[in-house]
């Protein structure tokens, strides 16, 4: 990672933190976290940190599994540790297309631009439905490649949401959570910050009325109205496991439509605008800015040349991002936003008609899913947490940042939850 910013683009806002409300909050002794929801498709060992966090918080863990993770294996590995607080659901391939509850017009627009293999959006939407039905207030979304060094930060986030914020995100430290193009911007010396997202996010499931569309930056769209109102808080720190954003140019191509949409809308909010301003003319200008920004990043990557060992892979990813623009135009962008606005209203109506108050097993059955885990299929509300706060909490990562997903990490996470650092991307990335 480059040590300092050498240039700032006129065509890109490297930070949107002015849209956030950093808060300082203590976690009172009665701070309550109801549920942790983890969408996962990785091997079951990646759930180790979420399990330990749920144990420490004495809360329910909801695992939404697919791919290389199966519900039966989750129960076999972790069921005895969480008593009646483990809910595991296998989410079938293509589940969203078969369930009217989770079909959206915006998804159809996005899939016409670029088909997306990830199922994280429908899993998070499913978590919202289940949590709302079970009376969950504090719902913590956690990705399986994220650790929370200080578990009390999750309690602080719950307290923040309880005090009126629409959502509270932990800033993801360690390896930055950015798109491929924005990673290239950072590595070439450009100004590039991160924003809060669904990887470590606390929401009030009874008040949340957003949904996660099936497009890259789906969590930004979940937070869109809240961010425009400056109603998203930040508290605490999470740490992401390093990965190689340049392993395949296809990643950049798949991200580009969603990144153009989200970055451009947040640019608009930065300047005090609103969704009403996002017409076809706005999107024409937004797409021009994006291509000019990519050209600037490419030029700076070229200047660095062989000094940046990822040089040729970055170039290939930038080429793929530019090529993605052939698949959409300003009218496509405007149509996505209009569809998303329609979907927001439809989602609210669906939530109002959803079969809430049913026993958990029956509720899942109505959604054509099967309950696995240790939770009582007859329960209508989740068990109340009984965690007792301590003035000096034990952290969930050691002083070397030893991760709980089974691989040794180069991260350095201080025991008291201080900010983590990562060595140069050139030396730490793995394919």
PDB file of N, CA, C and O in Angstrom, residues 208-248:
ATOM      1  N   UNK A 208     -35.625  -1.045   9.856  1.00  0.00           N
ATOM      2  CA  UNK A 208     -34.945  -1.022   8.561  1.00  0.00           C
ATOM      3  C   UNK A 208     -35.944  -1.268   7.438  1.00  0.00           C
ATOM      4  O   UNK A 208     -36.703  -2.243   7.464  1.00  0.00           O
ATOM      5  N   UNK A 209     -35.968  -0.374   6.453  1.00  0.00           N
ATOM      6  CA  UNK A 209     -36.887  -0.542   5.330  1.00  0.00           C
ATOM      7  C   UNK A 209     -36.154  -0.625   3.999  1.00  0.00           C
ATOM      8  O   UNK A 209     -36.776  -0.617   2.943  1.00  0.00           O
ATOM      9  N   UNK A 210     -34.824  -0.695   4.036  1.00  0.00           N
ATOM     10  CA  UNK A 210     -34.055  -0.851   2.821  1.00  0.00           C
ATOM     11  C   UNK A 210     -33.877  -2.314   2.463  1.00  0.00           C
ATOM     12  O   UNK A 210     -34.171  -3.207   3.266  1.00  0.00           O
ATOM     13  N   UNK A 211     -33.400  -2.566   1.251  1.00  0.00           N
ATOM     14  CA  UNK A 211     -33.094  -3.926   0.814  1.00  0.00           C
ATOM     15  C   UNK A 211     -31.769  -3.905   0.069  1.00  0.00           C
ATOM     16  O   UNK A 211     -31.238  -2.845  -0.277  1.00  0.00           O
ATOM     17  N   UNK A 212     -31.240  -5.083  -0.181  1.00  0.00           N
ATOM     18  CA  UNK A 212     -29.959  -5.226  -0.853  1.00  0.00           C
ATOM     19  C   UNK A 212     -30.198  -5.683  -2.294  1.00  0.00           C
ATOM     20  O   UNK A 212     -30.537  -6.854  -2.520  1.00  0.00           O
ATOM     21  N   UNK A 213     -30.062  -4.800  -3.284  1.00  0.00           N
ATOM     22  CA  UNK A 213     -30.243  -5.237  -4.670  1.00  0.00           C
ATOM     23  C   UNK A 213     -29.076  -6.109  -5.115  1.00  0.00           C
ATOM     24  O   UNK A 213     -27.981  -6.040  -4.540  1.00  0.00           O
ATOM     25  N   UNK A 214     -29.295  -6.920  -6.123  1.00  0.00           N
ATOM     26  CA  UNK A 214     -28.263  -7.841  -6.596  1.00  0.00           C
ATOM     27  C   UNK A 214     -27.347  -7.131  -7.591  1.00  0.00           C
ATOM     28  O   UNK A 214     -27.387  -7.382  -8.800  1.00  0.00           O
ATOM     29  N   UNK A 215     -26.509  -6.255  -7.054  1.00  0.00           N
ATOM     30  CA  UNK A 215     -25.553  -5.498  -7.845  1.00  0.00           C
ATOM     31  C   UNK A 215     -24.372  -5.188  -6.941  1.00  0.00           C
ATOM     32  O   UNK A 215     -24.512  -5.150  -5.705  1.00  0.00           O
ATOM     33  N   UNK A 216     -23.191  -4.991  -7.513  1.00  0.00           N
ATOM     34  CA  UNK A 216     -22.038  -4.640  -6.691  1.00  0.00           C
ATOM     35  C   UNK A 216     -22.323  -3.342  -5.936  1.00  0.00           C
ATOM     36  O   UNK A 216     -22.948  -2.437  -6.460  1.00  0.00           O
ATOM     37  N   UNK A 217     -21.846  -3.254  -4.702  1.00  0.00           N
ATOM     38  CA  UNK A 217     -22.146  -2.145  -3.784  1.00  0.00           C
ATOM     39  C   UNK A 217     -23.589  -2.211  -3.299  1.00  0.00           C
ATOM     40  O   UNK A 217     -24.201  -1.195  -2.977  1.00  0.00           O
ATOM     41  N   UNK A 218     -24.129  -3.439  -3.197  1.00  0.00           N
ATOM     42  CA  UNK A 218     -25.498  -3.605  -2.730  1.00  0.00           C
ATOM     43  C   UNK A 218     -25.711  -3.005  -1.346  1.00  0.00           C
ATOM     44  O   UNK A 218     -26.800  -2.511  -1.025  1.00  0.00           O
ATOM     45  N   UNK A 219     -24.667  -3.002  -0.505  1.00  0.00           N
ATOM     46  CA  UNK A 219     -24.820  -2.449   0.837  1.00  0.00           C
ATOM     47  C   UNK A 219     -24.931  -0.927   0.805  1.00  0.00           C
ATOM     48  O   UNK A 219     -25.604  -0.339   1.652  1.00  0.00           O
ATOM     49  N   UNK A 220     -24.292  -0.277  -0.166  1.00  0.00           N
ATOM     50  CA  UNK A 220     -24.453   1.173  -0.302  1.00  0.00           C
ATOM     51  C   UNK A 220     -25.895   1.508  -0.666  1.00  0.00           C
ATOM     52  O   UNK A 220     -26.437   2.517  -0.208  1.00  0.00           O
ATOM     53  N   UNK A 221     -26.520   0.669  -1.482  1.00  0.00           N
ATOM     54  CA  UNK A 221     -27.915   0.928  -1.831  1.00  0.00           C
ATOM     55  C   UNK A 221     -28.831   0.654  -0.636  1.00  0.00           C
ATOM     56  O   UNK A 221     -29.848   1.339  -0.467  1.00  0.00           O
ATOM     57  N   UNK A 222     -28.505  -0.312   0.184  1.00  0.00           N
ATOM     58  CA  UNK A 222     -29.266  -0.520   1.417  1.00  0.00           C
ATOM     59  C   UNK A 222     -29.200   0.722   2.299  1.00  0.00           C
ATOM     60  O   UNK A 222     -30.191   1.085   2.948  1.00  0.00           O
ATOM     61  N   UNK A 223     -28.054   1.385   2.318  1.00  0.00           N
ATOM     62  CA  UNK A 223     -27.840   2.565   3.166  1.00  0.00           C
ATOM     63  C   UNK A 223     -28.151   3.879   2.455  1.00  0.00           C
ATOM     64  O   UNK A 223     -27.972   4.948   3.051  1.00  0.00           O
ATOM     65  N   UNK A 224     -28.609   3.827   1.216  1.00  0.00           N
ATOM     66  CA  UNK A 224     -28.662   5.021   0.376  1.00  0.00           C
ATOM     67  C   UNK A 224     -29.457   6.150   1.001  1.00  0.00           C
ATOM     68  O   UNK A 224     -28.965   7.280   1.140  1.00  0.00           O
ATOM     69  N   UNK A 225     -30.707   5.886   1.396  1.00  0.00           N
ATOM     70  CA  UNK A 225     -31.526   6.941   1.989  1.00  0.00           C
ATOM     71  C   UNK A 225     -30.919   7.438   3.293  1.00  0.00           C
ATOM     72  O   UNK A 225     -30.918   8.650   3.576  1.00  0.00           O
ATOM     73  N   UNK A 226     -30.409   6.526   4.098  1.00  0.00           N
ATOM     74  CA  UNK A 226     -29.823   6.904   5.383  1.00  0.00           C
ATOM     75  C   UNK A 226     -28.584   7.763   5.189  1.00  0.00           C
ATOM     76  O   UNK A 226     -28.369   8.737   5.924  1.00  0.00           O
ATOM     77  N   UNK A 227     -27.766   7.410   4.198  1.00  0.00           N
ATOM     78  CA  UNK A 227     -26.560   8.200   3.931  1.00  0.00           C
ATOM     79  C   UNK A 227     -26.934   9.596   3.446  1.00  0.00           C
ATOM     80  O   UNK A 227     -26.308  10.589   3.834  1.00  0.00           O
ATOM     81  N   UNK A 228     -27.947   9.679   2.594  1.00  0.00           N
ATOM     82  CA  UNK A 228     -28.376  10.990   2.106  1.00  0.00           C
ATOM     83  C   UNK A 228     -28.863  11.875   3.247  1.00  0.00           C
ATOM     84  O   UNK A 228     -28.708  13.099   3.206  1.00  0.00           O
ATOM     85  N   UNK A 229     -29.427  11.250   4.290  1.00  0.00           N
ATOM     86  CA  UNK A 229     -29.916  11.986   5.454  1.00  0.00           C
ATOM     87  C   UNK A 229     -28.847  12.149   6.536  1.00  0.00           C
ATOM     88  O   UNK A 229     -29.128  12.667   7.608  1.00  0.00           O
ATOM     89  N   UNK A 230     -27.626  11.687   6.264  1.00  0.00           N
ATOM     90  CA  UNK A 230     -26.528  11.705   7.261  1.00  0.00           C
ATOM     91  C   UNK A 230     -26.952  10.990   8.534  1.00  0.00           C
ATOM     92  O   UNK A 230     -26.683  11.427   9.649  1.00  0.00           O
ATOM     93  N   UNK A 231     -27.633   9.854   8.366  1.00  0.00           N
ATOM     94  CA  UNK A 231     -28.164   9.117   9.514  1.00  0.00           C
ATOM     95  C   UNK A 231     -27.437   7.801   9.754  1.00  0.00           C
ATOM     96  O   UNK A 231     -27.936   6.952  10.482  1.00  0.00           O
ATOM     97  N   UNK A 232     -26.268   7.617   9.135  1.00  0.00           N
ATOM     98  CA  UNK A 232     -25.457   6.425   9.353  1.00  0.00           C
ATOM     99  C   UNK A 232     -24.303   6.780  10.280  1.00  0.00           C
ATOM    100  O   UNK A 232     -23.539   7.710  10.002  1.00  0.00           O
ATOM    101  N   UNK A 233     -24.194   6.052  11.385  1.00  0.00           N
ATOM    102  CA  UNK A 233     -23.137   6.316  12.354  1.00  0.00           C
ATOM    103  C   UNK A 233     -21.960   5.376  12.115  1.00  0.00           C
ATOM    104  O   UNK A 233     -22.083   4.335  11.478  1.00  0.00           O
ATOM    105  N   UNK A 234     -20.811   5.758  12.630  1.00  0.00           N
ATOM    106  CA  UNK A 234     -19.639   4.892  12.618  1.00  0.00           C
ATOM    107  C   UNK A 234     -19.122   4.765  14.043  1.00  0.00           C
ATOM    108  O   UNK A 234     -19.030   5.745  14.778  1.00  0.00           O
ATOM    109  N   UNK A 235     -18.824   3.536  14.417  1.00  0.00           N
ATOM    110  CA  UNK A 235     -18.297   3.286  15.753  1.00  0.00           C
ATOM    111  C   UNK A 235     -17.516   1.991  15.712  1.00  0.00           C
ATOM    112  O   UNK A 235     -17.976   0.991  15.173  1.00  0.00           O
ATOM    113  N   UNK A 236     -16.306   2.014  16.221  1.00  0.00           N
ATOM    114  CA  UNK A 236     -15.526   0.794  16.317  1.00  0.00           C
ATOM    115  C   UNK A 236     -14.813   0.409  15.039  1.00  0.00           C
ATOM    116  O   UNK A 236     -14.909   1.079  14.005  1.00  0.00           O
ATOM    117  N   UNK A 237     -14.114  -0.720  15.090  1.00  0.00           N
ATOM    118  CA  UNK A 237     -13.258  -1.167  13.999  1.00  0.00           C
ATOM    119  C   UNK A 237     -13.402  -2.664  13.778  1.00  0.00           C
ATOM    120  O   UNK A 237     -13.462  -3.447  14.721  1.00  0.00           O
ATOM    121  N   UNK A 238     -13.474  -3.045  12.515  1.00  0.00           N
ATOM    122  CA  UNK A 238     -13.387  -4.443  12.107  1.00  0.00           C
ATOM    123  C   UNK A 238     -12.175  -4.578  11.185  1.00  0.00           C
ATOM    124  O   UNK A 238     -11.648  -3.581  10.694  1.00  0.00           O
ATOM    125  N   UNK A 239     -11.739  -5.799  10.967  1.00  0.00           N
ATOM    126  CA  UNK A 239     -10.539  -6.036  10.170  1.00  0.00           C
ATOM    127  C   UNK A 239     -10.843  -7.072   9.099  1.00  0.00           C
ATOM    128  O   UNK A 239     -11.387  -8.139   9.395  1.00  0.00           O
ATOM    129  N   UNK A 240     -10.508  -6.750   7.855  1.00  0.00           N
ATOM    130  CA  UNK A 240     -10.767  -7.665   6.749  1.00  0.00           C
ATOM    131  C   UNK A 240      -9.521  -8.447   6.372  1.00  0.00           C
ATOM    132  O   UNK A 240      -8.424  -7.898   6.323  1.00  0.00           O
ATOM    133  N   UNK A 241      -9.735  -9.705   6.064  1.00  0.00           N
ATOM    134  CA  UNK A 241      -8.654 -10.557   5.602  1.00  0.00           C
ATOM    135  C   UNK A 241      -8.156 -10.080   4.235  1.00  0.00           C
ATOM    136  O   UNK A 241      -8.948  -9.719   3.364  1.00  0.00           O
ATOM    137  N   UNK A 242      -6.846 -10.055   4.003  1.00  0.00           N
ATOM    138  CA  UNK A 242      -6.319  -9.626   2.695  1.00  0.00           C
ATOM    139  C   UNK A 242      -6.754 -10.563   1.569  1.00  0.00           C
ATOM    140  O   UNK A 242      -6.970 -11.753   1.774  1.00  0.00           O
ATOM    141  N   UNK A 243      -6.911  -9.979   0.396  1.00  0.00           N
ATOM    142  CA  UNK A 243      -7.201 -10.757  -0.801  1.00  0.00           C
ATOM    143  C   UNK A 243      -6.561 -10.034  -1.987  1.00  0.00           C
ATOM    144  O   UNK A 243      -6.057  -8.916  -1.844  1.00  0.00           O
ATOM    145  N   UNK A 244      -6.554 -10.662  -3.139  1.00  0.00           N
ATOM    146  CA  UNK A 244      -5.942 -10.073  -4.328  1.00  0.00           C
ATOM    147  C   UNK A 244      -7.035  -9.526  -5.243  1.00  0.00           C
ATOM    148  O   UNK A 244      -7.704 -10.293  -5.938  1.00  0.00           O
ATOM    149  N   UNK A 245      -7.250  -8.199  -5.279  1.00  0.00           N
ATOM    150  CA  UNK A 245      -8.310  -7.654  -6.133  1.00  0.00           C
ATOM    151  C   UNK A 245      -7.990  -7.768  -7.620  1.00  0.00           C
ATOM    152  O   UNK A 245      -8.885  -7.617  -8.457  1.00  0.00           O
ATOM    153  N   UNK A 246      -6.727  -8.025  -7.953  1.00  0.00           N
ATOM    154  CA  UNK A 246      -6.318  -8.069  -9.359  1.00  0.00           C
ATOM    155  C   UNK A 246      -6.083  -9.492  -9.844  1.00  0.00           C
ATOM    156  O   UNK A 246      -5.404  -9.716 -10.845  1.00  0.00           O
ATOM    157  N   UNK A 247      -6.641 -10.473  -9.148  1.00  0.00           N
ATOM    158  CA  UNK A 247      -6.421 -11.866  -9.530  1.00  0.00           C
ATOM    159  C   UNK A 247      -7.039 -12.177 -10.888  1.00  0.00           C
ATOM    160  O   UNK A 247      -6.560 -13.056 -11.606  1.00  0.00           O
ATOM    161  N   UNK A 248      -8.118 -11.475 -11.240  1.00  0.00           N
ATOM    162  CA  UNK A 248      -8.765 -11.675 -12.531  1.00  0.00           C
ATOM    163  C   UNK A 248      -9.391 -10.362 -12.985  1.00  0.00           C
ATOM    164  O   UNK A 248     -10.112  -9.724 -12.208  1.00  0.00           O
TER     165      UNK A 248
END
